mmCIF file of C-alpha atoms in Angstrom:
data_model
loop_
_atom_site.group_PDB
_atom_site.id
_atom_site.type_symbol
_atom_site.label_atom_id
_atom_site.label_comp_id
_atom_site.label_asym_id
_atom_site.label_seq_id
_atom_site.Cartn_x
_atom_site.Cartn_y
_atom_site.Cartn_z
ATOM 1 C CA MET A 1 44.928 -26.149 13.682
ATOM 2 C CA SER A 2 41.704 -26.620 11.628
ATOM 3 C CA ASP A 3 41.657 -25.196 8.038
ATOM 4 C CA TYR A 4 39.532 -22.351 6.964
ATOM 5 C CA THR A 5 37.372 -22.411 3.959
ATOM 6 C CA LEU A 6 36.544 -19.917 1.208
ATOM 7 C CA ARG A 7 32.891 -19.764 2.489
ATOM 8 C CA GLN A 8 34.046 -18.734 5.876
ATOM 9 C CA LEU A 9 36.204 -15.854 4.101
ATOM 10 C CA GLU A 10 33.082 -14.902 2.127
ATOM 11 C CA TYR A 11 31.032 -14.521 5.200
ATOM 12 C CA PHE A 12 33.920 -12.526 6.982
ATOM 13 C CA VAL A 13 34.081 -10.118 4.070
ATOM 14 C CA ALA A 14 30.191 -9.797 4.096
ATOM 15 C CA VAL A 15 30.262 -9.015 7.898
ATOM 16 C CA ALA A 16 33.001 -6.512 7.468
ATOM 17 C CA GLU A 17 31.300 -4.745 4.619
ATOM 18 C CA ALA A 18 27.834 -4.780 6.418
ATOM 19 C CA GLY A 19 29.143 -3.842 9.727
ATOM 20 C CA SER A 20 26.803 -6.159 11.384
ATOM 21 C CA VAL A 21 26.508 -10.014 11.718
ATOM 22 C CA THR A 22 22.732 -9.662 11.448
ATOM 23 C CA ARG A 23 22.748 -7.765 8.256
ATOM 24 C CA ALA A 24 25.401 -9.792 6.665
ATOM 25 C CA ALA A 25 23.430 -12.967 7.351
ATOM 26 C CA ALA A 26 20.302 -11.561 5.915
ATOM 27 C CA SER A 27 22.414 -10.513 2.788
ATOM 28 C CA VAL A 28 23.716 -14.245 2.226
ATOM 29 C CA HIS A 29 20.455 -15.799 3.326
ATOM 30 C CA LEU A 30 21.909 -17.327 6.356
ATOM 31 C CA SER A 31 20.697 -17.522 9.890
ATOM 32 C CA GLN A 32 22.578 -15.222 12.457
ATOM 33 C CA SER A 33 23.583 -18.215 14.546
ATOM 34 C CA ALA A 34 25.019 -19.984 11.554
ATOM 35 C CA MET A 35 26.976 -16.870 10.643
ATOM 36 C CA SER A 36 28.265 -16.351 13.981
ATOM 37 C CA ALA A 37 29.392 -19.874 14.132
ATOM 38 C CA ALA A 38 31.129 -19.646 10.824
ATOM 39 C CA LEU A 39 33.098 -16.567 12.169
ATOM 40 C CA ALA A 40 33.992 -18.302 15.227
ATOM 41 C CA ASP A 41 35.429 -21.195 13.278
ATOM 42 C CA LEU A 42 37.400 -18.982 11.092
ATOM 43 C CA GLU A 43 38.875 -17.114 14.143
ATOM 44 C CA ASN A 44 39.703 -20.581 15.627
ATOM 45 C CA ALA A 45 41.224 -21.804 12.420
ATOM 46 C CA LEU A 46 43.497 -18.759 12.119
ATOM 47 C CA SER A 47 44.125 -18.428 15.910
ATOM 48 C CA VAL A 48 43.514 -14.617 15.710
ATOM 49 C CA GLN A 49 40.485 -12.432 16.807
ATOM 50 C CA LEU A 50 39.203 -10.607 13.755
ATOM 51 C CA LEU A 51 35.968 -8.920 15.048
ATOM 52 C CA VAL A 52 34.900 -6.976 18.100
ATOM 53 C CA ARG A 53 31.118 -7.485 18.812
ATOM 54 C CA HIS A 54 29.399 -4.375 20.115
ATOM 55 C CA HIS A 55 26.113 -4.997 21.682
ATOM 56 C CA ALA A 56 23.314 -3.256 19.504
ATOM 57 C CA ARG A 57 26.017 -1.431 17.699
ATOM 58 C CA GLY A 58 27.224 -4.108 15.166
ATOM 59 C CA ILE A 59 30.946 -4.917 14.861
ATOM 60 C CA SER A 60 34.338 -3.426 14.218
ATOM 61 C CA LEU A 61 37.492 -5.027 12.892
ATOM 62 C CA THR A 62 40.607 -5.598 14.931
ATOM 63 C CA PRO A 63 43.857 -4.680 13.341
ATOM 64 C CA ALA A 64 44.339 -8.383 12.288
ATOM 65 C CA GLY A 65 40.770 -8.252 10.787
ATOM 66 C CA LYS A 66 41.474 -5.270 8.751
ATOM 67 C CA GLU A 67 44.673 -7.063 7.327
ATOM 68 C CA LEU A 68 42.737 -10.279 6.755
ATOM 69 C CA LEU A 69 39.921 -8.339 5.027
ATOM 70 C CA VAL A 70 42.323 -7.123 2.304
ATOM 71 C CA ALA A 71 43.847 -10.494 1.849
ATOM 72 C CA SER A 72 40.348 -12.289 1.831
ATOM 73 C CA ARG A 73 39.150 -10.170 -1.013
ATOM 74 C CA GLN A 74 42.221 -10.958 -2.957
ATOM 75 C CA LEU A 75 42.030 -14.526 -2.351
ATOM 76 C CA LEU A 76 38.243 -14.680 -3.211
ATOM 77 C CA ALA A 77 38.960 -12.886 -6.477
ATOM 78 C CA SER A 78 41.680 -15.285 -7.288
ATOM 79 C CA ALA A 79 39.466 -18.233 -6.449
ATOM 80 C CA ALA A 80 36.730 -16.895 -8.760
ATOM 81 C CA ASP A 81 39.419 -16.600 -11.502
ATOM 82 C CA LEU A 82 40.424 -20.123 -11.012
ATOM 83 C CA ARG A 83 36.756 -21.293 -11.184
ATOM 84 C CA ALA A 84 36.378 -19.612 -14.519
ATOM 85 C CA VAL A 85 39.474 -21.368 -15.862
ATOM 86 C CA ALA A 86 38.358 -24.618 -14.565
ATOM 87 C CA GLN A 87 35.092 -24.375 -16.195
ATOM 88 C CA GLY A 88 36.811 -24.234 -19.580
ATOM 89 C CA LEU A 89 35.570 -20.713 -20.472
ATOM 90 C CA GLY A 90 38.914 -19.955 -22.404
ATOM 91 C CA THR A 91 38.932 -16.308 -23.492
ATOM 92 C CA SER A 92 35.352 -15.742 -22.456
ATOM 93 C CA LEU A 93 35.708 -14.233 -19.143
ATOM 94 C CA SER A 94 32.905 -14.378 -16.615
ATOM 95 C CA GLY A 95 32.061 -13.341 -13.099
ATOM 96 C CA THR A 96 32.195 -9.895 -11.712
ATOM 97 C CA LEU A 97 34.940 -7.235 -11.600
ATOM 98 C CA SER A 98 34.719 -4.237 -9.218
ATOM 99 C CA ILE A 99 35.904 -1.067 -10.514
ATOM 100 C CA GLY A 100 36.157 2.361 -8.729
ATOM 101 C CA CYS A 101 36.153 5.458 -10.677
ATOM 102 C CA PHE A 102 36.685 9.198 -9.733
ATOM 103 C CA GLN A 103 33.342 10.932 -9.887
ATOM 104 C CA VAL A 104 34.559 13.571 -12.261
ATOM 105 C CA VAL A 105 35.998 11.147 -14.656
ATOM 106 C CA ALA A 106 33.229 8.644 -14.564
ATOM 107 C CA PRO A 107 30.830 10.178 -17.134
ATOM 108 C CA TYR A 108 33.500 10.520 -19.792
ATOM 109 C CA LEU A 109 34.999 7.050 -19.418
ATOM 110 C CA LEU A 110 32.840 4.498 -17.872
ATOM 111 C CA PRO A 111 30.097 4.303 -20.680
ATOM 112 C CA GLU A 112 32.751 3.614 -23.210
ATOM 113 C CA LEU A 113 34.377 1.049 -21.010
ATOM 114 C CA LEU A 114 31.157 -0.655 -20.194
ATOM 115 C CA ALA A 115 30.031 -0.697 -23.742
ATOM 116 C CA ALA A 116 33.351 -2.156 -24.941
ATOM 117 C CA VAL A 117 33.101 -5.039 -22.041
ATOM 118 C CA ALA A 118 29.455 -5.732 -23.191
ATOM 119 C CA GLU A 119 30.513 -6.242 -26.774
ATOM 120 C CA LYS A 120 34.016 -8.061 -26.283
ATOM 121 C CA LEU A 121 33.358 -9.811 -22.919
ATOM 122 C CA PRO A 122 29.640 -10.390 -22.721
ATOM 123 C CA ARG A 123 29.896 -12.965 -19.837
ATOM 124 C CA LEU A 124 31.774 -10.456 -17.545
ATOM 125 C CA HIS A 125 29.868 -8.103 -15.284
ATOM 126 C CA LEU A 126 31.561 -4.787 -14.369
ATOM 127 C CA HIS A 127 30.413 -3.467 -10.865
ATOM 128 C CA THR A 128 31.237 0.148 -11.001
ATOM 129 C CA THR A 129 31.302 2.649 -8.122
ATOM 130 C CA GLU A 130 31.888 6.450 -8.420
ATOM 131 C CA VAL A 131 33.768 7.930 -5.509
ATOM 132 C CA ASP A 132 36.086 10.742 -4.545
ATOM 133 C CA LEU A 133 39.848 10.372 -4.991
ATOM 134 C CA ALA A 134 40.520 9.507 -1.356
ATOM 135 C CA ASP A 135 37.740 6.785 -1.278
ATOM 136 C CA LEU A 136 39.208 5.512 -4.605
ATOM 137 C CA ALA A 137 42.810 5.128 -3.375
ATOM 138 C CA GLU A 138 41.387 3.591 -0.119
ATOM 139 C CA GLY A 139 39.004 1.114 -2.077
ATOM 140 C CA VAL A 140 41.738 -0.056 -4.371
ATOM 141 C CA ALA A 141 44.315 -0.430 -1.564
ATOM 142 C CA ASN A 142 41.887 -2.425 0.701
ATOM 143 C CA GLY A 143 40.589 -4.719 -2.111
ATOM 144 C CA THR A 144 37.113 -3.307 -2.335
ATOM 145 C CA PHE A 145 38.004 -2.414 -6.053
ATOM 146 C CA GLU A 146 40.169 -4.610 -8.002
ATOM 147 C CA LEU A 147 40.897 -1.594 -10.453
ATOM 148 C CA GLY A 148 40.642 2.045 -10.120
ATOM 149 C CA ILE A 149 40.420 5.099 -12.524
ATOM 150 C CA GLY A 150 41.148 8.465 -11.644
ATOM 151 C CA TYR A 151 43.418 11.500 -11.504
ATOM 152 C CA ASP A 152 47.141 11.118 -10.356
ATOM 153 C CA LEU A 153 46.572 13.517 -7.350
ATOM 154 C CA VAL A 154 46.850 10.990 -4.374
ATOM 155 C CA ASP A 155 50.213 9.769 -3.261
ATOM 156 C CA ASP A 156 49.601 6.381 -1.775
ATOM 157 C CA PRO A 157 52.490 3.737 -1.638
ATOM 158 C CA ARG A 158 50.059 0.943 -1.448
ATOM 159 C CA LEU A 159 48.970 1.555 -5.134
ATOM 160 C CA LYS A 160 50.480 1.041 -8.490
ATOM 161 C CA ARG A 161 49.872 3.660 -11.124
ATOM 162 C CA TRP A 162 49.532 3.105 -14.933
ATOM 163 C CA PRO A 163 49.199 6.384 -16.811
ATOM 164 C CA LEU A 164 46.343 6.358 -19.452
ATOM 165 C CA PHE A 165 46.368 10.017 -20.878
ATOM 166 C CA THR A 166 47.277 13.571 -19.708
ATOM 167 C CA LEU A 167 44.985 16.584 -19.860
ATOM 168 C CA PRO A 168 46.075 20.120 -19.946
ATOM 169 C CA PRO A 169 43.618 22.529 -18.251
ATOM 170 C CA TYR A 170 41.394 24.925 -20.219
ATOM 171 C CA VAL A 171 39.187 27.771 -19.666
ATOM 172 C CA LEU A 172 35.408 27.383 -20.057
ATOM 173 C CA LEU A 173 33.623 30.522 -20.953
ATOM 174 C CA SER A 174 29.999 31.446 -21.967
ATOM 175 C CA GLY A 175 29.605 31.257 -25.656
ATOM 176 C CA GLU A 176 28.862 35.043 -25.631
ATOM 177 C CA HIS A 177 32.046 35.931 -23.645
ATOM 178 C CA ARG A 178 34.420 38.523 -25.239
ATOM 179 C CA LEU A 179 37.231 35.844 -25.308
ATOM 180 C CA ALA A 180 35.108 32.936 -26.496
ATOM 181 C CA THR A 181 36.629 32.960 -29.917
ATOM 182 C CA ARG A 182 40.371 33.316 -28.866
ATOM 183 C CA ASP A 183 42.866 30.628 -29.647
ATOM 184 C CA SER A 184 44.196 30.862 -26.092
ATOM 185 C CA ILE A 185 43.840 32.786 -22.950
ATOM 186 C CA ASP A 186 46.293 34.175 -20.408
ATOM 187 C CA LEU A 187 44.663 33.600 -16.915
ATOM 188 C CA ALA A 188 45.785 37.117 -16.140
ATOM 189 C CA GLU A 189 43.017 38.389 -18.469
ATOM 190 C CA LEU A 190 40.384 36.848 -16.243
ATOM 191 C CA ALA A 191 41.811 37.817 -12.855
ATOM 192 C CA ASP A 192 39.006 40.322 -12.105
ATOM 193 C CA GLU A 193 36.169 38.271 -13.487
ATOM 194 C CA PRO A 194 34.094 35.965 -11.252
ATOM 195 C CA MET A 195 35.135 32.245 -11.266
ATOM 196 C CA VAL A 196 33.361 29.008 -10.331
ATOM 197 C CA LEU A 197 35.611 26.465 -8.751
ATOM 198 C CA LEU A 198 35.098 22.696 -9.075
ATOM 199 C CA ASP A 199 35.494 22.385 -5.391
ATOM 200 C CA LEU A 200 36.575 18.744 -4.547
ATOM 201 C CA PRO A 201 39.407 17.539 -2.310
ATOM 202 C CA HIS A 202 42.645 17.291 -4.236
ATOM 203 C CA SER A 203 41.035 18.873 -7.287
ATOM 204 C CA ARG A 204 40.904 22.316 -5.643
ATOM 205 C CA ASP A 205 44.688 22.051 -4.761
ATOM 206 C CA TYR A 206 45.351 21.235 -8.417
ATOM 207 C CA PHE A 207 43.424 24.269 -9.723
ATOM 208 C CA GLN A 208 45.219 26.448 -7.108
ATOM 209 C CA SER A 209 48.452 25.193 -8.690
ATOM 210 C CA VAL A 210 47.480 26.173 -12.191
ATOM 211 C CA PHE A 211 46.567 29.761 -11.104
ATOM 212 C CA ALA A 212 49.858 29.958 -8.946
ATOM 213 C CA ALA A 213 51.897 28.913 -12.069
ATOM 214 C CA ALA A 214 50.243 31.839 -13.774
ATOM 215 C CA GLY A 215 50.853 34.267 -10.814
ATOM 216 C CA VAL A 216 47.117 34.953 -10.680
ATOM 217 C CA THR A 217 44.811 34.879 -7.675
ATOM 218 C CA PRO A 218 41.359 34.052 -8.904
ATOM 219 C CA ASN A 219 38.067 35.788 -7.821
ATOM 220 C CA ILE A 220 36.081 32.713 -6.716
ATOM 221 C CA ARG A 221 32.548 33.683 -6.692
ATOM 222 C CA PHE A 222 30.928 30.261 -6.793
ATOM 223 C CA ARG A 223 31.741 26.721 -5.782
ATOM 224 C CA SER A 224 30.345 23.277 -6.936
ATOM 225 C CA THR A 225 31.189 19.742 -6.552
ATOM 226 C CA THR A 226 29.908 18.804 -9.906
ATOM 227 C CA VAL A 227 31.215 19.542 -13.446
ATOM 228 C CA GLU A 228 27.708 20.112 -14.848
ATOM 229 C CA THR A 229 26.714 22.716 -12.342
ATOM 230 C CA CYS A 230 30.002 24.535 -13.082
ATOM 231 C CA ARG A 231 29.191 24.292 -16.932
ATOM 232 C CA ALA A 232 25.587 25.573 -16.308
ATOM 233 C CA LEU A 233 26.796 28.662 -14.245
ATOM 234 C CA VAL A 234 29.229 29.514 -17.076
ATOM 235 C CA GLY A 235 26.608 28.953 -19.831
ATOM 236 C CA ARG A 236 24.592 31.593 -17.910
ATOM 237 C CA GLY A 237 27.309 34.066 -18.133
ATOM 238 C CA LEU A 238 27.801 34.096 -14.269
ATOM 239 C CA ALA A 239 31.412 32.922 -14.149
ATOM 240 C CA TYR A 240 34.287 31.279 -15.981
ATOM 241 C CA CYS A 241 35.605 27.829 -15.012
ATOM 242 C CA VAL A 242 38.935 25.904 -15.221
ATOM 243 C CA LEU A 243 38.448 22.263 -16.115
ATOM 244 C CA ASN A 244 40.377 19.408 -17.873
ATOM 245 C CA LEU A 245 38.005 16.957 -19.370
ATOM 246 C CA ARG A 246 36.178 18.297 -22.315
ATOM 247 C CA ALA A 247 32.515 17.526 -23.146
ATOM 248 C CA ALA A 248 31.682 16.702 -26.664
ATOM 249 C CA VAL A 249 29.098 19.208 -26.941
ATOM 250 C CA PRO A 250 29.529 22.987 -26.651
ATOM 251 C CA THR A 251 26.598 23.483 -24.435
ATOM 252 C CA ALA A 252 25.567 23.286 -20.655
ATOM 253 C CA LEU A 253 22.757 20.847 -19.865
ATOM 254 C CA ASP A 254 20.244 23.562 -20.069
ATOM 255 C CA GLY A 255 21.348 24.373 -23.661
ATOM 256 C CA HIS A 256 23.336 27.593 -23.038
ATOM 257 C CA PRO A 257 26.397 27.643 -25.218
ATOM 258 C CA VAL A 258 29.888 27.517 -23.742
ATOM 259 C CA ALA A 259 33.419 27.621 -25.196
ATOM 260 C CA ALA A 260 36.473 25.699 -24.249
ATOM 261 C CA VAL A 261 39.551 27.852 -24.596
ATOM 262 C CA PRO A 262 43.233 26.572 -24.135
ATOM 263 C CA ILE A 263 45.265 28.333 -21.336
ATOM 264 C CA SER A 264 48.416 29.863 -22.938
ATOM 265 C CA GLY A 265 51.867 29.002 -21.674
ATOM 266 C CA ASP A 266 52.659 25.676 -20.055
ATOM 267 C CA PRO A 267 50.029 25.143 -17.184
ATOM 268 C CA PRO A 268 50.242 22.080 -15.009
ATOM 269 C CA SER A 269 48.497 19.175 -16.468
ATOM 270 C CA LEU A 270 46.515 16.195 -14.935
ATOM 271 C CA THR A 271 47.242 12.541 -15.704
ATOM 272 C CA VAL A 272 44.280 10.082 -15.747
ATOM 273 C CA ILE A 273 45.706 6.921 -14.326
ATOM 274 C CA LEU A 274 44.639 3.191 -13.892
ATOM 275 C CA LEU A 275 45.151 1.938 -10.309
ATOM 276 C CA ASP A 276 45.679 -1.490 -8.548
ATOM 277 C CA ALA A 277 47.038 -2.549 -5.418
ATOM 278 C CA VAL A 278 50.758 -3.359 -4.761
ATOM 279 C CA ALA A 279 49.909 -6.280 -2.561
ATOM 280 C CA ALA A 280 47.430 -7.761 -4.865
ATOM 281 C CA ARG A 281 48.132 -10.340 -7.404
ATOM 282 C CA PRO A 282 45.901 -9.285 -10.385
ATOM 283 C CA THR A 283 43.290 -11.733 -11.444
ATOM 284 C CA ARG A 284 42.885 -12.633 -15.182
ATOM 285 C CA ARG A 285 39.752 -10.481 -15.352
ATOM 286 C CA ALA A 286 41.517 -7.554 -14.052
ATOM 287 C CA GLY A 287 44.386 -8.006 -16.357
ATOM 288 C CA VAL A 288 42.196 -8.194 -19.429
ATOM 289 C CA VAL A 289 40.047 -5.183 -18.334
ATOM 290 C CA ALA A 290 43.275 -3.125 -17.642
ATOM 291 C CA GLU A 291 44.590 -3.829 -20.942
ATOM 292 C CA LEU A 292 41.151 -2.929 -22.504
ATOM 293 C CA CYS A 293 41.296 0.447 -20.649
ATOM 294 C CA ARG A 294 44.734 1.200 -22.056
ATOM 295 C CA THR A 295 43.548 0.533 -25.572
ATOM 296 C CA LEU A 296 40.210 2.424 -25.327
ATOM 297 C CA PHE A 297 41.940 5.324 -23.456
ATOM 298 C CA ALA A 298 45.152 5.926 -25.520
ATOM 299 C CA ASN A 299 43.918 9.405 -26.254
ATOM 300 C CA PRO A 300 41.917 11.794 -24.151
ATOM 301 C CA PRO A 301 38.148 11.954 -24.661
ATOM 302 C CA GLY A 302 36.493 14.976 -26.231
ATOM 303 C CA VAL A 303 39.593 16.126 -28.243
#
């Protein structure tokens, strides 16, 4: 059996991600025939079919191809790590590290992380992608992301979880609301008032648990998939909202004042976590950035 090469694995990953031999070949500046030959050589070397070619409809991965895709991403990341060490870069890490981040958390955490990496690890490039929680979990598990940052709301045995900080929920009110200056609020006091729900998969179930713990059924008048739209509706006095991460400024994007008031009692909290894959051997880059995340985010932002 002939040996496979890292280059063949790179081409295989490119095709799997592009969903087409033609598009992948163009992305790596290779002819389609050369790309096809490299894939055929890889399949021959491994004695397994990795791709199914569909006329005019690109490719799909076989079950073996899906498994190899995860392993290939891990091996290529480790190879890049080895290359950096061999070049004698010492503590000056280089290359690219791919990080997935839950879209709600991203505006609060990614700017600080990117700034810290630019200062402390100037040769390292972070490739960040903002996704929902399901795509975050899948991306970390299949090797698309070496690390992930999000809420601990997805139970996936393929993932390792590292807690960063915990966030209790709070009520966001218009700055002119009758309860805006209170030290805390019982959710029952808002039962009849209109609410805007941050309506994302997993998140909506969490918010339901907060109200269930208080024995309250919220009057959901509006729904949005973005925090800033929720904050804008609150600032206009149209509704209240329950959130976890706090903005550093007491206004919505359009300048209307808002007030964050803690919920009385002991409502269910959310934990922000760092994720990596159980099956992966962390690269040196990933280990250094993971430790940097733990240092940067030892305390919740905005409080």
